[in-house]
Short mmCIF file of C-alpha atoms in Angstrom, two decimals:
data_model
loop_
_atom_site.label_atom_id
_atom_site.label_comp_id
_atom_site.label_asym_id
_atom_site.label_seq_id
_atom_site.Cartn_x
_atom_site.Cartn_y
_atom_site.Cartn_z
CA MET A 3 3.93 -3.63 30.49
CA LEU A 4 6.34 -2.56 27.75
CA THR A 5 9.62 -1.63 29.38
CA ASP A 6 12.84 -0.66 27.72
CA PRO A 7 15.50 1.37 29.52
CA ASP A 8 16.51 2.95 26.23
CA VAL A 9 13.01 4.27 25.56
CA GLN A 10 11.63 7.50 26.95
CA SER A 11 8.09 8.75 27.13
CA SER A 12 6.65 11.57 25.09
CA THR A 13 6.90 14.11 27.89
CA PRO A 14 10.65 14.70 28.45
CA ARG A 15 12.73 17.38 26.83
CA PRO A 16 11.32 18.61 23.49
CA THR A 17 14.57 17.92 21.71
CA GLN A 18 14.11 14.22 22.45
CA THR A 19 10.41 13.72 21.79
CA ASN A 20 10.09 14.19 18.04
CA LEU A 21 10.79 11.79 15.23
CA SER A 22 13.69 12.92 13.10
CA GLY A 23 15.33 12.08 9.83
CA ARG A 24 16.52 13.55 6.57
CA LEU A 25 14.57 11.43 4.10
CA GLY A 26 14.66 12.87 0.61
CA THR A 27 12.11 12.44 -2.15
CA GLY A 28 13.81 9.29 -3.43
CA ALA A 29 13.89 7.54 -0.05
CA ILE A 30 10.21 8.20 0.60
CA VAL A 31 9.26 7.10 -2.92
CA PHE A 32 11.22 3.88 -2.36
CA MET A 33 9.30 3.07 0.82
CA VAL A 34 5.93 3.88 -0.70
CA ILE A 35 6.50 1.87 -3.87
CA ALA A 36 7.90 -0.97 -1.77
CA ALA A 37 4.58 -1.06 0.10
CA ALA A 38 2.84 -1.52 -3.26
CA ALA A 39 5.04 -4.62 -3.85
CA PRO A 40 5.27 -4.11 -7.65
CA LEU A 41 6.66 -7.55 -8.48
CA THR A 42 3.92 -9.18 -6.42
CA VAL A 43 1.27 -7.14 -8.24
CA VAL A 44 2.65 -8.03 -11.67
CA GLY A 45 2.76 -11.70 -10.75
CA GLY A 46 -0.60 -11.83 -8.95
CA ASN A 47 -2.94 -8.91 -9.72
CA VAL A 48 -2.15 -8.71 -13.41
CA PRO A 49 -3.21 -12.31 -14.23
CA LEU A 50 -6.35 -11.76 -12.13
CA ALA A 51 -7.14 -8.56 -14.05
CA ILE A 52 -6.62 -10.29 -17.40
CA ALA A 53 -8.52 -13.48 -16.60
CA GLY A 54 -11.45 -11.89 -14.75
CA GLY A 55 -11.56 -8.66 -16.72
CA PRO A 56 -11.37 -7.67 -20.37
CA GLY A 57 -8.54 -10.04 -21.25
CA ALA A 58 -6.05 -8.25 -23.48
CA GLY A 59 -7.69 -4.92 -22.55
CA ALA A 60 -6.56 -5.19 -18.91
CA PRO A 61 -3.75 -2.61 -19.32
CA VAL A 62 -6.45 0.04 -19.76
CA GLY A 63 -7.73 -0.83 -16.27
CA PHE A 64 -4.32 -0.07 -14.78
CA ALA A 65 -4.10 3.17 -16.75
CA LEU A 66 -7.55 4.27 -15.53
CA ALA A 67 -6.69 3.44 -11.91
CA SER A 68 -3.53 5.51 -12.26
CA LEU A 69 -5.57 8.42 -13.58
CA ILE A 70 -8.06 8.24 -10.68
CA LEU A 71 -5.25 8.28 -8.14
CA LEU A 72 -3.41 11.09 -9.91
CA VAL A 73 -6.56 13.22 -9.76
CA PHE A 74 -6.91 12.32 -6.07
CA ALA A 75 -3.29 13.31 -5.49
CA VAL A 76 -3.94 16.85 -6.79
CA GLY A 77 -6.13 17.81 -3.84
CA PHE A 78 -4.09 15.70 -1.43
CA VAL A 79 -0.88 17.50 -2.37
CA THR A 80 -2.50 20.95 -2.50
CA MET A 81 -3.64 20.59 1.10
CA THR A 82 -0.27 19.25 2.32
CA PRO A 83 1.24 22.63 3.33
CA HIS A 84 -1.81 23.25 5.52
CA VAL A 85 -1.50 19.94 7.39
CA PRO A 86 1.54 20.42 9.64
CA GLN A 87 1.42 16.99 11.28
CA ALA A 88 2.17 13.50 10.06
CA GLY A 89 -0.69 11.01 9.97
CA ALA A 90 -1.73 11.05 6.31
CA PHE A 91 -5.48 10.41 5.98
CA TYR A 92 -6.14 10.97 9.69
CA ALA A 93 -4.43 14.35 9.66
CA TYR A 94 -6.20 15.52 6.50
CA ALA A 95 -9.63 14.37 7.70
CA THR A 96 -9.13 16.10 11.05
CA ARG A 97 -8.03 19.32 9.42
CA GLY A 98 -10.91 19.40 6.94
CA LEU A 99 -13.79 17.68 8.72
CA GLY A 100 -13.04 17.90 12.43
CA ASP A 101 -11.67 15.74 15.21
CA ARG A 102 -14.50 13.22 15.37
CA VAL A 103 -14.29 12.31 11.67
CA GLY A 104 -10.52 12.30 12.03
CA VAL A 105 -10.71 9.65 14.76
CA GLY A 106 -13.03 7.55 12.60
CA THR A 107 -10.62 7.88 9.70
CA ALA A 108 -7.70 6.84 11.90
CA ALA A 109 -9.58 3.72 12.96
CA VAL A 110 -10.20 2.76 9.32
CA ALA A 111 -6.54 3.37 8.47
CA LEU A 112 -5.28 1.15 11.28
CA VAL A 113 -7.65 -1.63 10.27
CA ALA A 114 -6.79 -1.38 6.56
CA TYR A 115 -3.02 -1.26 7.00
CA THR A 116 -3.01 -4.02 9.60
CA ALA A 117 -5.18 -6.21 7.38
CA VAL A 118 -3.00 -5.85 4.32
CA GLN A 119 0.17 -6.45 6.31
CA VAL A 120 -1.17 -9.68 7.85
CA GLY A 121 -2.39 -10.74 4.42
CA VAL A 122 1.05 -10.25 2.92
CA TYR A 123 2.61 -12.28 5.75
CA GLY A 124 0.36 -15.13 4.62
CA TYR A 125 1.40 -14.69 0.99
CA LEU A 126 5.07 -14.47 1.99
CA GLY A 127 4.90 -17.69 4.00
CA TRP A 128 3.32 -19.50 1.05
CA ALA A 129 5.80 -18.01 -1.44
CA VAL A 130 8.87 -19.05 0.57
CA ASN A 131 7.60 -22.63 0.64
CA ASP A 132 6.86 -22.53 -3.09
CA VAL A 133 10.33 -21.26 -3.97
CA LEU A 134 12.09 -23.72 -1.68
CA HIS A 135 10.04 -26.58 -3.12
CA SER A 136 10.96 -25.56 -6.68
CA PHE A 137 14.63 -25.74 -5.71
CA GLY A 138 14.22 -29.09 -3.95
CA GLY A 139 14.15 -27.69 -0.43
CA PRO A 140 12.03 -28.67 2.58
CA THR A 141 8.33 -27.92 2.93
CA LEU A 142 7.34 -26.31 6.23
CA PRO A 143 4.11 -24.67 7.45
CA TRP A 144 3.62 -21.21 5.93
CA TRP A 145 3.52 -19.58 9.35
CA VAL A 146 7.10 -20.63 10.14
CA TRP A 147 8.40 -18.38 7.38
CA ALA A 148 5.89 -15.66 8.20
CA LEU A 149 7.08 -15.51 11.80
CA ALA A 150 10.72 -15.49 10.72
CA ALA A 151 10.03 -12.50 8.48
CA LEU A 152 8.09 -10.84 11.29
CA ALA A 153 11.12 -11.07 13.57
CA ILE A 154 13.37 -9.36 11.00
CA VAL A 155 10.76 -6.67 10.39
CA ALA A 156 10.57 -6.09 14.16
CA PHE A 157 14.35 -5.59 14.30
CA LEU A 158 14.43 -3.11 11.41
CA GLY A 159 11.25 -1.27 12.39
CA TYR A 160 12.56 -0.58 15.90
CA ARG A 161 15.54 1.28 14.51
CA HIS A 162 15.99 4.58 12.70
CA ILE A 163 13.92 4.97 9.56
CA ASP A 164 17.05 5.45 7.43
CA LEU A 165 17.95 1.77 7.94
CA SER A 166 14.55 0.63 6.67
CA SER A 167 14.75 3.01 3.71
CA LYS A 168 18.10 1.53 2.65
CA VAL A 169 16.78 -2.05 2.86
CA LEU A 170 13.63 -1.13 0.97
CA GLY A 171 15.59 0.80 -1.63
CA VAL A 172 17.80 -2.15 -2.52
CA ALA A 173 14.87 -4.59 -2.64
CA LEU A 174 12.79 -2.23 -4.76
CA VAL A 175 15.50 -1.49 -7.33
CA LEU A 176 16.14 -5.20 -7.83
CA GLU A 177 12.49 -6.22 -8.24
CA ILE A 178 11.68 -3.40 -10.65
CA ALA A 179 14.87 -4.04 -12.60
CA VAL A 180 14.12 -7.72 -13.15
CA VAL A 181 10.59 -7.00 -14.43
CA LEU A 182 11.89 -4.27 -16.74
CA VAL A 183 14.42 -6.73 -18.15
CA LEU A 184 11.54 -9.11 -18.84
CA ASP A 185 9.49 -6.31 -20.41
CA ALA A 186 12.44 -5.37 -22.61
CA GLY A 187 12.88 -9.00 -23.64
CA ILE A 188 9.22 -9.26 -24.65
CA PHE A 189 9.18 -6.01 -26.62
CA GLY A 190 12.57 -6.81 -28.14
CA ARG A 191 11.36 -10.17 -29.47
CA GLY A 192 8.01 -8.76 -30.51
CA GLY A 193 5.91 -10.86 -28.15
CA ALA A 194 4.00 -13.83 -29.50
CA HIS A 195 2.67 -12.12 -32.64
CA GLY A 196 4.39 -8.75 -32.82
CA VAL A 197 4.05 -5.53 -30.82
CA ASP A 198 0.69 -3.81 -31.27
CA VAL A 199 -1.61 -1.44 -29.38
CA GLU A 200 -4.69 -3.64 -29.63
CA SER A 201 -4.96 -3.63 -25.81
CA PHE A 202 -5.71 0.09 -25.81
CA THR A 203 -8.47 0.08 -28.43
CA PRO A 204 -12.07 0.57 -27.22
CA HIS A 205 -13.12 -2.75 -28.75
CA THR A 206 -10.58 -4.71 -26.68
CA ALA A 207 -10.81 -2.61 -23.51
CA PHE A 208 -14.57 -3.16 -23.30
CA SER A 209 -14.55 -6.76 -24.49
CA GLY A 210 -15.06 -7.88 -20.89
CA PRO A 211 -15.67 -6.36 -17.43
CA LEU A 212 -13.14 -3.53 -17.44
CA GLY A 213 -14.14 -2.76 -13.86
CA VAL A 214 -12.49 -5.97 -12.65
CA ALA A 215 -9.16 -4.78 -14.08
CA VAL A 216 -9.61 -1.38 -12.41
CA LEU A 217 -10.39 -3.12 -9.13
CA PHE A 218 -7.22 -5.21 -9.10
CA ALA A 219 -5.21 -2.22 -10.26
CA ILE A 220 -6.39 -0.08 -7.33
CA THR A 221 -5.57 -2.92 -4.95
CA GLY A 222 -2.02 -2.73 -6.27
CA PHE A 223 -1.69 0.93 -5.24
CA ILE A 224 -2.41 0.41 -1.54
CA GLY A 225 0.04 2.46 0.50
CA PHE A 226 0.93 5.15 -2.04
CA GLU A 227 -0.50 7.92 0.18
CA ALA A 228 1.90 6.98 2.99
CA THR A 229 4.24 9.71 1.74
CA ALA A 230 2.54 12.03 4.25
CA VAL A 231 3.12 9.61 7.15
CA PHE A 232 6.85 10.32 6.92
CA ARG A 233 6.42 14.09 7.12
CA ASP A 234 8.32 14.45 10.40
CA GLU A 235 11.26 12.49 9.00
CA ALA A 236 11.43 14.26 5.62
CA ARG A 237 14.24 16.65 4.78
CA ASP A 238 11.91 19.39 3.47
CA PRO A 239 8.33 18.14 3.93
CA GLU A 240 6.53 20.93 2.06
CA ARG A 241 8.48 20.10 -1.08
CA THR A 242 9.42 16.47 -0.50
CA ILE A 243 5.92 15.10 0.26
CA PRO A 244 4.18 16.50 -2.87
CA ARG A 245 7.03 15.40 -5.13
CA ALA A 246 7.11 11.93 -3.59
CA THR A 247 3.33 11.54 -3.92
CA TYR A 248 3.21 12.42 -7.62
CA LEU A 249 6.31 10.37 -8.40
CA ALA A 250 4.97 7.34 -6.54
CA VAL A 251 1.68 7.34 -8.47
CA LEU A 252 3.35 7.98 -11.83
CA ILE A 253 6.05 5.35 -11.35
CA ILE A 254 3.69 2.69 -10.01
CA GLY A 255 1.02 3.40 -12.64
CA THR A 256 3.43 3.40 -15.57
CA PHE A 257 5.18 0.27 -14.34
CA TYR A 258 1.94 -1.67 -13.89
CA THR A 259 0.44 -0.60 -17.22
CA LEU A 260 3.62 -1.32 -19.17
CA SER A 261 4.18 -4.71 -17.53
CA CYS A 262 0.54 -5.76 -17.98
CA TRP A 263 0.75 -4.84 -21.67
CA ALA A 264 4.02 -6.79 -22.00
CA LEU A 265 2.49 -9.95 -20.49
CA VAL A 266 -0.47 -9.66 -22.87
CA LEU A 267 1.88 -9.35 -25.85
CA ALA A 268 3.96 -12.28 -24.60
CA ALA A 269 0.90 -14.53 -24.52
CA GLY A 270 -0.71 -13.04 -27.60
CA THR A 271 -3.84 -10.89 -27.67
CA GLU A 272 -6.13 -13.81 -28.43
CA ASP A 273 -4.57 -16.19 -25.89
CA ALA A 274 -3.90 -13.82 -22.96
CA THR A 275 -7.08 -14.72 -21.07
CA ALA A 276 -6.47 -18.47 -21.34
CA VAL A 277 -2.85 -18.12 -20.21
CA ALA A 278 -3.84 -15.95 -17.24
CA GLN A 279 -6.62 -18.39 -16.27
CA LYS A 280 -4.06 -21.20 -15.96
CA THR A 281 -2.40 -19.17 -13.21
CA LEU A 282 -5.69 -18.92 -11.33
CA ASP A 283 -6.30 -22.65 -11.81
CA GLY A 284 -2.87 -23.53 -10.44
CA GLN A 285 -1.79 -25.03 -13.77
CA GLY A 286 0.90 -22.47 -14.47
CA ASN A 287 2.39 -19.13 -13.49
CA MET A 288 1.92 -16.43 -16.10
CA LEU A 289 4.83 -14.28 -14.91
CA MET A 290 7.35 -17.04 -14.27
CA ASP A 291 6.45 -19.02 -17.37
CA THR A 292 6.79 -15.88 -19.49
CA ALA A 293 10.19 -15.20 -17.93
CA GLN A 294 11.25 -18.76 -18.75
CA THR A 295 10.30 -18.25 -22.40
CA TYR A 296 11.66 -14.75 -23.00
CA VAL A 297 14.70 -14.34 -20.72
CA GLY A 298 15.68 -17.85 -19.67
CA THR A 299 15.82 -20.06 -16.61
CA ALA A 300 18.42 -18.01 -14.74
CA LEU A 301 16.36 -14.84 -14.69
CA ARG A 302 13.23 -16.84 -13.85
CA ASP A 303 15.00 -18.21 -10.78
CA VAL A 304 16.18 -14.74 -9.83
CA MET A 305 12.63 -13.46 -10.19
CA GLN A 306 11.33 -16.17 -7.86
CA VAL A 307 13.77 -15.08 -5.18
CA LEU A 308 13.03 -11.39 -5.73
CA LEU A 309 9.34 -12.11 -5.28
CA LEU A 310 10.24 -12.95 -1.70
CA SER A 311 12.18 -9.72 -1.23
CA SER A 312 9.24 -7.84 -2.75
CA LEU A 313 6.86 -9.31 -0.19
CA PHE A 314 9.31 -8.66 2.64
CA ALA A 315 9.76 -5.05 1.56
CA CYS A 316 5.99 -4.72 1.56
CA VAL A 317 5.50 -5.90 5.15
CA LEU A 318 8.42 -3.79 6.37
CA SER A 319 7.00 -0.69 4.74
CA PHE A 320 3.56 -1.26 6.21
CA HIS A 321 5.10 -1.90 9.63
CA ASN A 322 6.72 1.54 9.48
CA VAL A 323 3.48 3.18 8.35
CA ILE A 324 1.35 1.59 11.09
CA ALA A 325 3.89 2.41 13.79
CA ARG A 326 3.84 6.06 12.76
CA TYR A 327 0.06 6.16 12.67
CA THR A 328 -0.18 4.88 16.24
CA PHE A 329 2.63 7.23 17.30
CA THR A 330 0.72 10.23 15.94
CA LEU A 331 -2.55 9.12 17.53
CA ALA A 332 -0.83 8.66 20.89
CA ARG A 333 0.51 12.22 20.66
CA LYS A 334 -3.12 13.32 20.28
CA ASP A 335 -4.18 11.32 23.38
CA LEU A 336 -6.28 9.02 21.19
CA LEU A 337 -4.16 6.03 22.14
CA PRO A 338 -2.12 5.32 25.32
CA VAL A 339 0.50 8.02 25.75
CA ARG A 340 3.27 5.42 25.98
CA LEU A 341 2.86 4.75 22.26
CA GLY A 342 4.12 8.28 21.66
CA ALA A 343 7.58 7.40 22.96
CA VAL A 344 10.69 8.12 20.88
CA HIS A 345 13.86 6.07 21.15
CA PRO A 346 16.71 8.39 22.22
CA ARG A 347 19.28 6.76 19.96
CA HIS A 348 17.29 5.50 16.96
CA HIS A 349 14.83 8.45 16.95
CA SER A 350 12.11 5.98 16.03
CA PRO A 351 8.58 5.38 17.40
CA SER A 352 10.02 2.36 19.19
CA VAL A 353 7.14 1.50 21.52
CA SER A 354 4.59 1.83 18.71
CA SER A 355 6.85 -0.42 16.66
CA ILE A 356 6.89 -3.05 19.42
CA VAL A 357 3.12 -2.94 19.79
CA GLN A 358 2.67 -3.24 16.03
CA THR A 359 4.92 -6.30 16.05
CA VAL A 360 2.89 -7.90 18.84
CA THR A 361 -0.37 -7.16 17.01
CA ALA A 362 0.90 -8.75 13.80
CA LEU A 363 2.24 -11.72 15.77
CA VAL A 364 -1.11 -12.36 17.45
CA LEU A 365 -3.02 -12.16 14.15
CA VAL A 366 -0.61 -14.41 12.24
CA VAL A 367 -0.67 -16.99 15.03
CA ALA A 368 -4.48 -16.82 15.12
CA CYS A 369 -4.71 -17.39 11.36
CA ALA A 370 -2.36 -20.36 11.65
CA ALA A 371 -4.20 -21.79 14.66
CA ILE A 372 -7.55 -21.91 12.89
CA GLY A 373 -5.98 -23.45 9.81
CA LEU A 374 -6.58 -20.72 7.23
CA ASP A 375 -5.11 -21.19 3.77
CA PRO A 376 -2.30 -18.63 3.41
CA LEU A 377 -3.45 -17.38 -0.01
CA VAL A 378 -7.25 -17.51 0.01
CA GLY A 379 -7.94 -17.47 3.73
CA VAL A 380 -5.26 -15.00 4.82
CA PHE A 381 -4.12 -12.95 1.83
CA GLY A 382 -7.41 -12.88 -0.09
CA SER A 383 -9.56 -11.98 2.90
CA MET A 384 -7.21 -9.36 4.27
CA ALA A 385 -6.69 -7.78 0.83
CA GLY A 386 -10.45 -7.42 0.57
CA VAL A 387 -10.71 -5.60 3.89
CA ALA A 388 -7.78 -3.35 2.96
CA THR A 389 -9.15 -2.48 -0.49
CA VAL A 390 -12.49 -1.31 0.90
CA GLY A 391 -10.73 0.55 3.70
CA MET A 392 -8.38 2.40 1.37
CA ILE A 393 -11.17 3.60 -0.91
CA VAL A 394 -13.13 4.81 2.13
CA LEU A 395 -10.05 6.68 3.34
CA MET A 396 -9.47 8.38 0.00
CA LEU A 397 -13.14 9.36 -0.25
CA ILE A 398 -13.07 10.97 3.19
CA THR A 399 -9.83 12.76 2.36
CA SER A 400 -11.17 14.17 -0.92
CA VAL A 401 -14.26 15.49 0.88
CA ALA A 402 -11.98 16.96 3.55
CA VAL A 403 -9.97 18.81 0.88
CA VAL A 404 -13.10 20.36 -0.65
CA THR A 405 -14.46 21.32 2.77
CA PHE A 406 -11.20 22.79 4.02
CA PHE A 407 -10.71 25.10 1.05
CA ALA A 408 -14.40 26.05 1.00
CA ARG A 409 -14.02 27.23 4.60
CA ASN A 410 -10.74 28.97 3.82
CA ALA A 411 -11.53 30.67 0.53
CA GLU A 412 -8.49 32.94 0.73
CA LEU A 413 -6.22 29.87 0.41
CA SER A 414 -7.90 28.65 -2.77
CA SER A 415 -7.83 31.90 -4.74
CA GLY A 416 -6.83 31.20 -8.35
CA ARG A 417 -6.58 27.45 -7.71
CA ARG A 418 -10.07 26.21 -8.47
CA TRP A 419 -8.77 23.10 -10.25
CA GLN A 420 -6.59 22.00 -7.32
CA THR A 421 -9.01 22.86 -4.52
CA ARG A 422 -12.45 22.12 -5.95
CA ILE A 423 -12.63 20.46 -9.37
CA ALA A 424 -9.95 17.77 -8.97
CA PRO A 425 -11.11 16.66 -5.49
CA LEU A 426 -14.73 16.42 -6.69
CA LEU A 427 -13.63 14.40 -9.72
CA ALA A 428 -11.69 12.17 -7.32
CA VAL A 429 -14.86 11.63 -5.27
CA ALA A 430 -16.75 10.58 -8.42
CA GLY A 431 -13.94 8.26 -9.50
CA LEU A 432 -13.60 6.70 -6.06
CA LEU A 433 -17.35 6.12 -5.72
CA THR A 434 -17.22 4.33 -9.06
CA ALA A 435 -14.28 2.29 -7.82
CA MET A 436 -16.19 1.42 -4.64
CA TRP A 437 -19.12 0.16 -6.71
CA LEU A 438 -16.73 -1.94 -8.79
CA VAL A 439 -15.16 -3.40 -5.65
CA PHE A 440 -18.50 -4.37 -4.12
CA SER A 441 -19.77 -5.76 -7.44
CA ASN A 442 -16.78 -8.09 -7.71
CA PHE A 443 -15.80 -8.48 -4.05
CA THR A 444 -15.74 -12.28 -4.01
CA LEU A 445 -13.01 -12.16 -6.67
CA VAL A 446 -10.79 -10.22 -4.25
CA THR A 447 -11.49 -12.23 -1.11
CA GLY A 448 -11.79 -15.65 -2.71
CA GLY A 449 -14.62 -16.40 -0.28
CA GLY A 450 -18.40 -16.79 -0.49
CA VAL A 451 -20.95 -13.98 -0.44
CA GLY A 452 -21.57 -14.26 3.31
CA VAL A 453 -17.92 -14.15 4.32
CA SER A 454 -17.18 -11.40 1.79
CA THR A 455 -20.03 -9.27 3.14
CA VAL A 456 -18.70 -9.54 6.69
CA LEU A 457 -15.22 -8.57 5.51
CA ALA A 458 -16.56 -5.64 3.48
CA VAL A 459 -18.31 -4.01 6.45
CA ILE A 460 -15.29 -4.19 8.80
CA PRO A 461 -13.83 -0.82 7.66
CA PHE A 462 -17.24 0.85 8.06
CA LEU A 463 -17.61 -0.58 11.56
CA ALA A 464 -14.14 0.77 12.38
CA PHE A 465 -15.19 4.22 11.17
CA ILE A 466 -18.35 4.15 13.30
CA ALA A 467 -16.35 3.01 16.32
CA GLY A 468 -13.99 5.94 15.80
CA LEU A 469 -16.90 8.38 15.56
CA VAL A 470 -18.35 7.02 18.80
CA ARG A 471 -14.96 7.11 20.51
CA GLY A 472 -14.58 10.74 19.47
CA PRO A 473 -11.63 13.03 20.12
CA GLY A 474 -11.94 13.00 23.92
CA THR A 475 -9.37 15.36 25.38
CA ALA A 476 -7.05 15.23 22.38
CA ARG A 477 -4.35 17.79 22.65
CA GLY A 478 -2.32 19.58 20.04
CA ARG A 479 -5.28 19.95 17.70
CA MET A 480 -4.56 20.84 14.11
#
């Protein structure tokens, strides 16, 4: 069905069947942060967190989300040397809780990553039209631009991972740089009424539903754990993966918190909620309007263009992650063996990449065919599915860490914090986050209660399907 004379199956000579690469800490961090789409989060999630949450206290929500994920990362990183295969959550769940739970976890991961990627294609298609319209260009259906981006992603994803890392690196540096210039402009001019720390006081932080801010902050971290997916292509995985994981969380968390605080100061503590609400009502754009005021029209225009590169970097990064997930599962006989093929020249999971492209193509075309709105119908719905899925994945992984070290007490000697306390704290934090997500789920999906409920259960159905499917005759067990 999928034929390519340059592609070989997973069974030939060992020297030709493994993924390879020399990705350093920086390259992996670039790809992971690119998946988080920082400019997109600052322009979209931050106004949502301010308007629907505690207003000027929203930066505290981003700080708390960063803390939860840092605590999660402690156990995740501690277990890394004992998980010799790529596969991130799937590999950790299998190692700690067994093959059957591992298969269920893999099913959730594939659903979550696929959902968020399709959602971002919808957002990207809408954003291209919006930017072109602002510059006097033509208006075309959102799916035209989404399919064009999909074709470029397919080209890059088929090739060696180093090419993708270079593209993502350039895009990421530019989008972070332009937001930092805006932040510097706001702090330099003292915002609307001077620089203060009112956002971080208990009175302001709890002046509204802080949980809503935490919810949108966690949504902005989706993909940070993908550091472990690139294990086989890392230069020194036992050192590179832990470093990349901690750096990714710290950089993303600091960037989000700082930028959220800057936008609050730019609007003024008392007016931040009203300004953010205008973005939700379609009467303004908090990020772009702030850029216009504090750094001028030129940088605002640059930021509009970089929003597109941010979204593109996001879908490319998720394409690479999904392709490597399916590659790993095929090597375990959990998916057709052909998906475990490695390209002899590009040393990439080329067949898995092709299948991932076809899957995304089918879903984007389906969304377009039934007339879904690219933001609410595509992005909002898919982001909801992905958010629930990612929290489920992190919960399972934290339990797997505790279980693994409890069964292997000799490996946890003298490391009670890393192997027991931090993972249990992560479980508590993630359960709280799950409650916050379900309590405010319609804000994420943009749909009614009925539709939101259906979307929320999809990851759980995927997990059950994986449990029923079971490990079968999976080989190469961890």
